[in-house]
mmCIF file of C-alpha atoms in Angstrom:
data_model
loop_
_atom_site.group_PDB
_atom_site.id
_atom_site.type_symbol
_atom_site.label_atom_id
_atom_site.label_comp_id
_atom_site.label_asym_id
_atom_site.label_seq_id
_atom_site.Cartn_x
_atom_site.Cartn_y
_atom_site.Cartn_z
ATOM 1 C CA UNK Z 2 -22.907 -19.228 -17.340
ATOM 2 C CA UNK Z 3 -24.815 -16.958 -19.688
ATOM 3 C CA UNK Z 4 -28.007 -14.958 -19.156
ATOM 4 C CA UNK Z 5 -29.546 -12.511 -21.612
ATOM 5 C CA UNK Z 6 -26.281 -12.270 -23.547
ATOM 6 C CA UNK Z 7 -24.096 -11.691 -20.467
ATOM 7 C CA UNK Z 8 -21.261 -14.187 -20.048
ATOM 8 C CA UNK Z 9 -20.623 -13.832 -16.332
ATOM 9 C CA UNK Z 10 -17.865 -16.463 -16.299
ATOM 10 C CA UNK Z 11 -15.771 -14.284 -18.582
ATOM 11 C CA UNK Z 12 -16.517 -11.036 -16.761
ATOM 12 C CA UNK Z 13 -15.991 -12.338 -13.227
ATOM 13 C CA UNK Z 14 -13.371 -15.053 -12.720
ATOM 14 C CA UNK Z 15 -13.431 -17.748 -10.013
ATOM 15 C CA UNK Z 16 -16.186 -17.688 -7.338
ATOM 16 C CA UNK Z 17 -18.010 -20.593 -8.949
ATOM 17 C CA UNK Z 18 -20.381 -21.001 -6.011
ATOM 18 C CA UNK Z 19 -21.346 -17.320 -6.063
ATOM 19 C CA UNK Z 20 -22.129 -17.451 -9.779
ATOM 20 C CA UNK Z 21 -24.102 -20.672 -9.289
ATOM 21 C CA UNK Z 22 -26.167 -18.998 -6.558
ATOM 22 C CA UNK Z 23 -26.940 -16.092 -8.878
ATOM 23 C CA UNK Z 24 -27.863 -18.560 -11.628
ATOM 24 C CA UNK Z 25 -30.237 -20.268 -9.218
ATOM 25 C CA UNK Z 26 -32.099 -17.036 -8.528
ATOM 26 C CA UNK Z 27 -32.481 -16.313 -12.227
ATOM 27 C CA UNK Z 28 -33.503 -19.774 -13.414
ATOM 28 C CA UNK Z 29 -35.866 -20.537 -10.538
ATOM 29 C CA UNK Z 30 -37.596 -17.162 -10.603
ATOM 30 C CA UNK Z 31 -37.169 -17.020 -6.814
ATOM 31 C CA UNK Z 32 -35.719 -13.553 -6.638
ATOM 32 C CA UNK Z 33 -34.437 -12.324 -3.277
ATOM 33 C CA UNK Z 34 -35.809 -9.035 -2.036
ATOM 34 C CA UNK Z 35 -32.379 -8.374 -0.476
ATOM 35 C CA UNK Z 36 -28.992 -9.768 -1.525
ATOM 36 C CA UNK Z 37 -25.914 -9.322 0.674
ATOM 37 C CA UNK Z 38 -22.495 -9.626 -1.010
ATOM 38 C CA UNK Z 39 -19.718 -10.121 1.522
ATOM 39 C CA UNK Z 40 -15.964 -10.135 0.889
ATOM 40 C CA UNK Z 41 -12.717 -8.326 1.566
ATOM 41 C CA UNK Z 42 -11.937 -5.101 -0.267
ATOM 42 C CA UNK Z 43 -10.801 -5.860 -3.800
ATOM 43 C CA UNK Z 44 -12.648 -9.154 -4.227
ATOM 44 C CA UNK Z 45 -15.081 -7.697 -6.761
ATOM 45 C CA UNK Z 46 -18.245 -7.124 -4.746
ATOM 46 C CA UNK Z 47 -19.248 -4.026 -6.691
ATOM 47 C CA UNK Z 48 -18.487 -5.656 -10.048
ATOM 48 C CA UNK Z 49 -20.565 -8.698 -9.133
ATOM 49 C CA UNK Z 50 -23.341 -6.475 -7.800
ATOM 50 C CA UNK Z 51 -23.526 -4.472 -11.027
ATOM 51 C CA UNK Z 52 -23.777 -7.592 -13.177
ATOM 52 C CA UNK Z 53 -26.405 -9.038 -10.826
ATOM 53 C CA UNK Z 54 -28.382 -5.791 -11.059
ATOM 54 C CA UNK Z 55 -28.282 -5.851 -14.865
ATOM 55 C CA UNK Z 56 -29.726 -9.358 -14.815
ATOM 56 C CA UNK Z 57 -32.320 -8.703 -12.119
ATOM 57 C CA UNK Z 58 -33.673 -5.781 -14.127
ATOM 58 C CA UNK Z 59 -34.935 -8.317 -16.655
ATOM 59 C CA UNK Z 60 -33.876 -6.235 -19.642
ATOM 60 C CA UNK Z 61 -32.216 -7.446 -22.820
ATOM 61 C CA UNK Z 62 -28.512 -7.097 -22.027
ATOM 62 C CA UNK Z 63 -27.775 -6.523 -25.695
ATOM 63 C CA UNK Z 64 -29.603 -3.202 -25.438
ATOM 64 C CA UNK Z 65 -26.994 -1.928 -23.016
ATOM 65 C CA UNK Z 66 -28.537 -2.410 -19.573
ATOM 66 C CA UNK Z 67 -25.141 -2.843 -17.952
ATOM 67 C CA UNK Z 68 -23.721 0.202 -19.726
ATOM 68 C CA UNK Z 69 -26.726 2.282 -18.652
ATOM 69 C CA UNK Z 70 -26.165 1.185 -15.064
ATOM 70 C CA UNK Z 71 -22.494 2.150 -15.157
ATOM 71 C CA UNK Z 72 -23.336 5.528 -16.686
ATOM 72 C CA UNK Z 73 -26.059 6.166 -14.113
ATOM 73 C CA UNK Z 74 -28.686 6.367 -16.855
ATOM 74 C CA UNK Z 75 -30.958 3.436 -16.030
ATOM 75 C CA UNK Z 76 -34.274 4.733 -14.643
ATOM 76 C CA UNK Z 77 -34.790 1.708 -12.370
ATOM 77 C CA UNK Z 78 -31.319 1.491 -10.839
ATOM 78 C CA UNK Z 79 -30.167 3.578 -7.873
ATOM 79 C CA UNK Z 80 -26.642 3.355 -6.473
ATOM 80 C CA UNK Z 81 -26.034 4.705 -2.976
ATOM 81 C CA UNK Z 82 -22.423 4.591 -1.771
ATOM 82 C CA UNK Z 83 -20.724 4.886 1.570
ATOM 83 C CA UNK Z 84 -17.295 6.470 1.405
ATOM 84 C CA UNK Z 85 -15.674 3.739 3.488
ATOM 85 C CA UNK Z 86 -15.070 5.862 6.584
ATOM 86 C CA UNK Z 87 -16.805 4.913 9.817
ATOM 87 C CA UNK Z 88 -20.513 5.770 9.987
ATOM 88 C CA UNK Z 89 -20.389 7.875 6.812
ATOM 89 C CA UNK Z 90 -23.445 6.122 5.352
ATOM 90 C CA UNK Z 91 -26.145 8.255 6.959
ATOM 91 C CA UNK Z 92 -29.813 7.768 7.725
ATOM 92 C CA UNK Z 93 -30.864 10.461 5.243
ATOM 93 C CA UNK Z 94 -29.728 8.254 2.347
ATOM 94 C CA UNK Z 95 -31.884 5.384 3.628
ATOM 95 C CA UNK Z 96 -34.867 7.671 4.074
ATOM 96 C CA UNK Z 97 -34.592 8.703 0.418
ATOM 97 C CA UNK Z 98 -34.580 5.050 -0.609
ATOM 98 C CA UNK Z 99 -37.635 4.318 1.507
ATOM 99 C CA UNK Z 100 -39.485 7.262 0.012
ATOM 100 C CA UNK Z 101 -38.868 6.112 -3.573
ATOM 101 C CA UNK Z 102 -38.932 2.308 -3.169
ATOM 102 C CA UNK Z 103 -42.725 2.042 -3.358
ATOM 103 C CA UNK Z 104 -42.925 3.941 -6.647
ATOM 104 C CA UNK Z 105 -43.390 1.492 -9.524
ATOM 105 C CA UNK Z 106 -40.483 0.882 -11.958
ATOM 106 C CA UNK Z 107 -40.290 2.990 -15.101
ATOM 107 C CA UNK Z 108 -38.911 0.520 -17.615
ATOM 108 C CA UNK Z 109 -38.241 -2.869 -16.017
ATOM 109 C CA UNK Z 110 -40.163 -5.347 -13.911
ATOM 110 C CA UNK Z 111 -38.061 -4.419 -10.895
ATOM 111 C CA UNK Z 112 -36.361 -1.501 -9.242
ATOM 112 C CA UNK Z 113 -32.822 -2.185 -7.995
ATOM 113 C CA UNK Z 114 -31.039 -0.359 -5.186
ATOM 114 C CA UNK Z 115 -27.314 -0.998 -4.769
ATOM 115 C CA UNK Z 116 -26.032 -0.001 -1.331
ATOM 116 C CA UNK Z 117 -22.243 -0.340 -1.411
ATOM 117 C CA UNK Z 118 -19.761 -0.218 1.468
ATOM 118 C CA UNK Z 119 -22.429 -0.901 4.058
ATOM 119 C CA UNK Z 120 -19.722 -1.385 6.691
ATOM 120 C CA UNK Z 121 -19.805 2.411 6.918
ATOM 121 C CA UNK Z 122 -23.563 2.533 7.557
ATOM 122 C CA UNK Z 123 -24.506 4.167 10.846
ATOM 123 C CA UNK Z 124 -26.671 2.308 13.348
ATOM 124 C CA UNK Z 125 -29.616 4.715 12.848
ATOM 125 C CA UNK Z 126 -29.321 4.137 9.092
ATOM 126 C CA UNK Z 127 -29.345 0.365 9.603
ATOM 127 C CA UNK Z 128 -32.446 0.594 11.768
ATOM 128 C CA UNK Z 129 -34.145 2.702 9.097
ATOM 129 C CA UNK Z 130 -33.164 0.134 6.442
ATOM 130 C CA UNK Z 131 -34.599 -2.657 8.588
ATOM 131 C CA UNK Z 132 -38.091 -1.210 8.184
ATOM 132 C CA UNK Z 133 -37.786 -1.553 4.412
ATOM 133 C CA UNK Z 134 -36.360 -5.066 4.662
ATOM 134 C CA UNK Z 135 -39.285 -6.153 6.837
ATOM 135 C CA UNK Z 136 -41.953 -4.985 4.366
ATOM 136 C CA UNK Z 137 -40.357 -4.536 0.927
ATOM 137 C CA UNK Z 138 -42.525 -3.811 -2.125
ATOM 138 C CA UNK Z 139 -42.663 -6.773 -4.527
ATOM 139 C CA UNK Z 140 -40.850 -4.941 -7.307
ATOM 140 C CA UNK Z 141 -37.927 -3.787 -5.124
ATOM 141 C CA UNK Z 142 -34.570 -5.585 -4.834
ATOM 142 C CA UNK Z 143 -31.837 -4.338 -2.510
ATOM 143 C CA UNK Z 144 -28.218 -5.372 -3.129
ATOM 144 C CA UNK Z 145 -25.848 -4.658 -0.248
ATOM 145 C CA UNK Z 146 -22.054 -4.984 -0.305
ATOM 146 C CA UNK Z 147 -20.030 -5.238 2.886
ATOM 147 C CA UNK Z 148 -16.488 -6.209 3.852
ATOM 148 C CA UNK Z 149 -17.796 -8.259 6.778
ATOM 149 C CA UNK Z 150 -21.323 -8.940 7.953
ATOM 150 C CA UNK Z 151 -20.051 -8.404 11.507
ATOM 151 C CA UNK Z 152 -20.305 -4.662 10.855
ATOM 152 C CA UNK Z 153 -24.067 -5.014 10.301
ATOM 153 C CA UNK Z 154 -26.862 -5.617 12.755
ATOM 154 C CA UNK Z 155 -27.878 -9.275 12.869
ATOM 155 C CA UNK Z 156 -31.436 -8.209 12.057
ATOM 156 C CA UNK Z 157 -30.120 -6.789 8.763
ATOM 157 C CA UNK Z 158 -28.096 -9.718 7.392
ATOM 158 C CA UNK Z 159 -30.586 -12.303 8.673
ATOM 159 C CA UNK Z 160 -33.159 -10.814 6.279
ATOM 160 C CA UNK Z 161 -30.831 -11.045 3.245
ATOM 161 C CA UNK Z 162 -29.747 -13.842 0.956
ATOM 162 C CA UNK Z 163 -25.973 -13.918 1.416
ATOM 163 C CA UNK Z 164 -23.246 -14.621 -1.126
ATOM 164 C CA UNK Z 165 -19.579 -14.616 -0.106
ATOM 165 C CA UNK Z 166 -16.896 -13.587 -2.600
ATOM 166 C CA UNK Z 167 -13.248 -14.633 -2.455
ATOM 167 C CA UNK Z 168 -10.104 -13.769 -4.424
ATOM 168 C CA UNK Z 169 -9.222 -16.152 -7.264
ATOM 169 C CA UNK Z 170 -6.068 -18.251 -7.056
ATOM 170 C CA UNK Z 171 -2.770 -16.461 -7.517
ATOM 171 C CA UNK Z 172 -2.297 -18.073 -10.936
ATOM 172 C CA UNK Z 173 -5.822 -17.119 -12.068
ATOM 173 C CA UNK Z 174 -5.254 -13.550 -10.889
ATOM 174 C CA UNK Z 175 -1.918 -13.316 -12.703
ATOM 175 C CA UNK Z 176 -3.471 -14.600 -15.937
ATOM 176 C CA UNK Z 177 -6.280 -12.044 -15.640
ATOM 177 C CA UNK Z 178 -3.830 -9.187 -15.064
ATOM 178 C CA UNK Z 179 -1.962 -10.175 -18.210
ATOM 179 C CA UNK Z 180 -5.210 -9.961 -20.205
ATOM 180 C CA UNK Z 181 -5.534 -6.406 -18.852
ATOM 181 C CA UNK Z 182 -2.243 -5.497 -20.480
ATOM 182 C CA UNK Z 183 0.194 -5.906 -17.579
ATOM 183 C CA UNK Z 184 3.517 -7.647 -18.090
ATOM 184 C CA UNK Z 185 3.987 -11.217 -16.944
ATOM 185 C CA UNK Z 186 6.534 -10.062 -14.356
ATOM 186 C CA UNK Z 187 4.263 -7.362 -12.912
ATOM 187 C CA UNK Z 188 1.274 -9.715 -12.928
ATOM 188 C CA UNK Z 189 3.177 -12.439 -11.093
ATOM 189 C CA UNK Z 190 4.550 -9.989 -8.536
ATOM 190 C CA UNK Z 191 1.248 -8.236 -7.798
ATOM 191 C CA UNK Z 192 -0.828 -11.416 -7.651
ATOM 192 C CA UNK Z 193 1.650 -13.012 -5.263
ATOM 193 C CA UNK Z 194 1.880 -9.916 -3.089
ATOM 194 C CA UNK Z 195 -1.891 -9.617 -2.708
ATOM 195 C CA UNK Z 196 -2.659 -13.351 -2.840
ATOM 196 C CA UNK Z 197 -4.937 -13.111 -5.874
ATOM 197 C CA UNK Z 198 -6.901 -10.033 -4.802
ATOM 198 C CA UNK Z 199 -7.557 -8.491 -8.219
ATOM 199 C CA UNK Z 200 -8.797 -5.144 -6.923
ATOM 200 C CA UNK Z 201 -5.679 -4.526 -4.845
ATOM 201 C CA UNK Z 202 -3.438 -5.717 -7.692
ATOM 202 C CA UNK Z 203 -5.041 -3.299 -10.160
ATOM 203 C CA UNK Z 204 -4.772 -0.453 -7.646
ATOM 204 C CA UNK Z 205 -1.056 -1.102 -7.320
ATOM 205 C CA UNK Z 206 -0.329 -1.510 -11.019
ATOM 206 C CA UNK Z 207 -2.400 1.443 -12.227
ATOM 207 C CA UNK Z 208 -1.520 4.081 -9.610
ATOM 208 C CA UNK Z 209 1.733 5.964 -10.202
ATOM 209 C CA UNK Z 210 2.079 6.995 -6.541
ATOM 210 C CA UNK Z 211 1.448 3.436 -5.382
ATOM 211 C CA UNK Z 212 4.106 2.174 -7.780
ATOM 212 C CA UNK Z 213 6.530 4.786 -6.466
ATOM 213 C CA UNK Z 214 5.838 3.664 -2.911
ATOM 214 C CA UNK Z 215 6.253 0.014 -3.832
ATOM 215 C CA UNK Z 216 9.496 0.684 -5.718
ATOM 216 C CA UNK Z 217 10.897 2.442 -2.640
ATOM 217 C CA UNK Z 218 9.811 -0.526 -0.519
ATOM 218 C CA UNK Z 219 11.714 -2.828 -2.856
ATOM 219 C CA UNK Z 220 14.771 -0.565 -2.596
ATOM 220 C CA UNK Z 221 14.600 -0.799 1.176
ATOM 221 C CA UNK Z 222 14.125 -4.556 1.023
ATOM 222 C CA UNK Z 223 17.265 -4.893 -1.096
ATOM 223 C CA UNK Z 224 19.189 -2.647 1.309
ATOM 224 C CA UNK Z 225 18.077 -4.790 4.247
ATOM 225 C CA UNK Z 226 19.363 -7.866 2.413
ATOM 226 C CA UNK Z 227 22.869 -6.320 2.537
ATOM 227 C CA UNK Z 228 22.693 -6.228 6.356
ATOM 228 C CA UNK Z 229 24.503 -2.867 6.245
ATOM 229 C CA UNK Z 230 23.182 0.109 8.213
ATOM 230 C CA UNK Z 231 24.575 2.596 5.681
ATOM 231 C CA UNK Z 232 22.636 0.949 2.837
ATOM 232 C CA UNK Z 233 19.428 1.015 4.900
ATOM 233 C CA UNK Z 234 19.814 4.729 5.688
ATOM 234 C CA UNK Z 235 20.402 5.546 2.005
ATOM 235 C CA UNK Z 236 17.253 3.634 1.049
ATOM 236 C CA UNK Z 237 15.239 5.557 3.665
ATOM 237 C CA UNK Z 238 16.472 9.001 2.555
ATOM 238 C CA UNK Z 239 13.752 9.562 -0.162
ATOM 239 C CA UNK Z 240 11.150 9.386 2.627
ATOM 240 C CA UNK Z 241 12.574 12.272 4.660
ATOM 241 C CA UNK Z 242 10.157 14.977 3.468
ATOM 242 C CA UNK Z 243 6.975 13.104 2.555
ATOM 243 C CA UNK Z 244 4.974 11.768 5.495
ATOM 244 C CA UNK Z 245 2.210 10.335 3.295
ATOM 245 C CA UNK Z 246 4.732 8.498 1.128
ATOM 246 C CA UNK Z 247 6.452 7.173 4.250
ATOM 247 C CA UNK Z 248 3.177 5.741 5.557
ATOM 248 C CA UNK Z 249 2.372 4.182 2.201
ATOM 249 C CA UNK Z 250 5.865 2.724 1.953
ATOM 250 C CA UNK Z 251 5.597 1.212 5.428
ATOM 251 C CA UNK Z 252 2.428 -0.561 4.349
ATOM 252 C CA UNK Z 253 4.175 -1.856 1.226
ATOM 253 C CA UNK Z 254 7.172 -3.025 3.250
ATOM 254 C CA UNK Z 255 4.920 -5.021 5.577
ATOM 255 C CA UNK Z 256 3.229 -6.612 2.577
ATOM 256 C CA UNK Z 257 6.516 -7.324 0.776
ATOM 257 C CA UNK Z 258 8.102 -9.044 3.746
ATOM 258 C CA UNK Z 259 4.864 -10.927 4.382
ATOM 259 C CA UNK Z 260 4.960 -12.044 0.746
ATOM 260 C CA UNK Z 261 8.564 -13.192 1.228
ATOM 261 C CA UNK Z 262 7.585 -15.194 4.279
ATOM 262 C CA UNK Z 263 4.740 -16.920 2.420
ATOM 263 C CA UNK Z 264 7.012 -17.722 -0.515
ATOM 264 C CA UNK Z 265 9.570 -19.140 1.883
ATOM 265 C CA UNK Z 266 7.275 -21.958 2.932
ATOM 266 C CA UNK Z 267 4.839 -22.284 0.055
ATOM 267 C CA UNK Z 268 5.553 -20.890 -3.387
ATOM 268 C CA UNK Z 269 2.408 -19.317 -4.887
ATOM 269 C CA UNK Z 270 3.906 -18.560 -8.276
ATOM 270 C CA UNK Z 271 5.865 -20.487 -10.842
ATOM 271 C CA UNK Z 272 8.764 -18.097 -10.353
ATOM 272 C CA UNK Z 273 8.812 -15.701 -7.427
ATOM 273 C CA UNK Z 274 10.353 -12.278 -7.915
ATOM 274 C CA UNK Z 275 14.138 -12.680 -7.835
ATOM 275 C CA UNK Z 276 14.382 -9.950 -5.185
ATOM 276 C CA UNK Z 277 12.080 -11.971 -2.946
ATOM 277 C CA UNK Z 278 14.188 -15.067 -3.565
ATOM 278 C CA UNK Z 279 17.358 -13.173 -2.648
ATOM 279 C CA UNK Z 280 15.805 -11.850 0.556
ATOM 280 C CA UNK Z 281 14.807 -15.350 1.638
ATOM 281 C CA UNK Z 282 18.302 -16.610 0.904
ATOM 282 C CA UNK Z 283 19.900 -13.968 3.134
ATOM 283 C CA UNK Z 284 17.446 -13.447 6.018
ATOM 284 C CA UNK Z 285 16.049 -15.927 8.502
ATOM 285 C CA UNK Z 286 12.314 -16.249 9.101
ATOM 286 C CA UNK Z 287 12.774 -14.641 12.542
ATOM 287 C CA UNK Z 288 14.557 -11.650 11.029
ATOM 288 C CA UNK Z 289 11.748 -11.170 8.507
ATOM 289 C CA UNK Z 290 9.158 -11.350 11.287
ATOM 290 C CA UNK Z 291 11.140 -8.819 13.359
ATOM 291 C CA UNK Z 292 11.234 -6.408 10.399
ATOM 292 C CA UNK Z 293 7.471 -6.734 9.896
ATOM 293 C CA UNK Z 294 6.965 -6.074 13.615
ATOM 294 C CA UNK Z 295 9.097 -2.915 13.760
ATOM 295 C CA UNK Z 296 7.526 -1.673 10.502
ATOM 296 C CA UNK Z 297 4.051 -1.964 11.995
ATOM 297 C CA UNK Z 298 5.279 -0.282 15.179
ATOM 298 C CA UNK Z 299 6.520 2.791 13.286
ATOM 299 C CA UNK Z 300 3.371 2.879 11.152
ATOM 300 C CA UNK Z 301 1.279 2.884 14.319
ATOM 301 C CA UNK Z 302 3.376 5.685 15.797
ATOM 302 C CA UNK Z 303 2.918 7.825 12.682
ATOM 303 C CA UNK Z 304 -0.827 7.240 12.720
ATOM 304 C CA UNK Z 305 -0.761 8.539 16.307
ATOM 305 C CA UNK Z 306 0.839 11.781 15.033
ATOM 306 C CA UNK Z 307 4.445 10.949 15.928
ATOM 307 C CA UNK Z 308 7.078 13.330 14.556
ATOM 308 C CA UNK Z 309 7.946 12.288 11.008
ATOM 309 C CA UNK Z 310 11.701 12.838 11.232
ATOM 310 C CA UNK Z 311 12.009 11.104 14.591
ATOM 311 C CA UNK Z 312 9.914 8.163 13.371
ATOM 312 C CA UNK Z 313 12.110 7.767 10.289
ATOM 313 C CA UNK Z 314 15.270 7.867 12.421
ATOM 314 C CA UNK Z 315 13.818 5.347 14.864
ATOM 315 C CA UNK Z 316 12.847 3.077 11.985
ATOM 316 C CA UNK Z 317 16.402 3.051 10.641
ATOM 317 C CA UNK Z 318 17.717 2.172 14.112
ATOM 318 C CA UNK Z 319 15.173 -0.628 14.546
ATOM 319 C CA UNK Z 320 15.946 -2.134 11.141
ATOM 320 C CA UNK Z 321 19.683 -2.086 11.792
ATOM 321 C CA UNK Z 322 19.064 -3.585 15.225
ATOM 322 C CA UNK Z 323 17.458 -6.677 13.699
ATOM 323 C CA UNK Z 324 20.932 -7.885 12.665
ATOM 324 C CA UNK Z 325 22.783 -7.215 15.919
#
């Protein structure tokens, strides 16, 4: 699928239906005044939105429209971002968009506004946006990204053309990660852990602190496979003084054991991580589920400001208790 020199199939893997919908807009000339991109975090909504914007601007891609957009240098592209926290996308940002939307484009036939992370848009901001959606200027296109349309007013998403984005298959994700320079082992592990979610895989593989947390989670997983309380306590000891690392590690442990459970019944990869295989050989499905449950319990306690040391001690007791 190629438009104006942009090979979208190469830049954005899988999601054939989404790319076909975008192709339909471009070839038919029936451009939406508002496009809503919906999908879980890490599925590529922003990437897809940026490519769509570069095409909607009706410029020659070879002249660097996409690069100008990324650099914030295109005169007819405005990117307004929520920070992901609840109601952080305020009405003032929407008012600024409304004030400038009716001004004619500088360079292109259209003016594009990308509103990302709209799940954090306040209700007053959504109501202000609705006024623009009801009577948009002909040259204006709004692209909204959201984790779930349920976080938006029905009057908002009912006035948008919607495209849903999904993670690629685990094998497609692993192949992509390898093209990004990651080892076959790391690519297979990350893609299986996050079920093909490229964004989450890249966050894990590129962030040193995330890798540290995940490595500690693997250490704990291997200690649990021994069924020995002493081994579990040794594996927990690096978490004694770092509350943030403990919370991150708890999240990784939940994901690791969830990955093990999925691999137990349906292998997603040609060769699952040997540590996952060993865990499944030693623990029953019930024991894995019990570990996930107590991990989420301690994570919830910490998020409710429980004492770090007491939570870590309780976690060790709960893990050892799984095998009694």
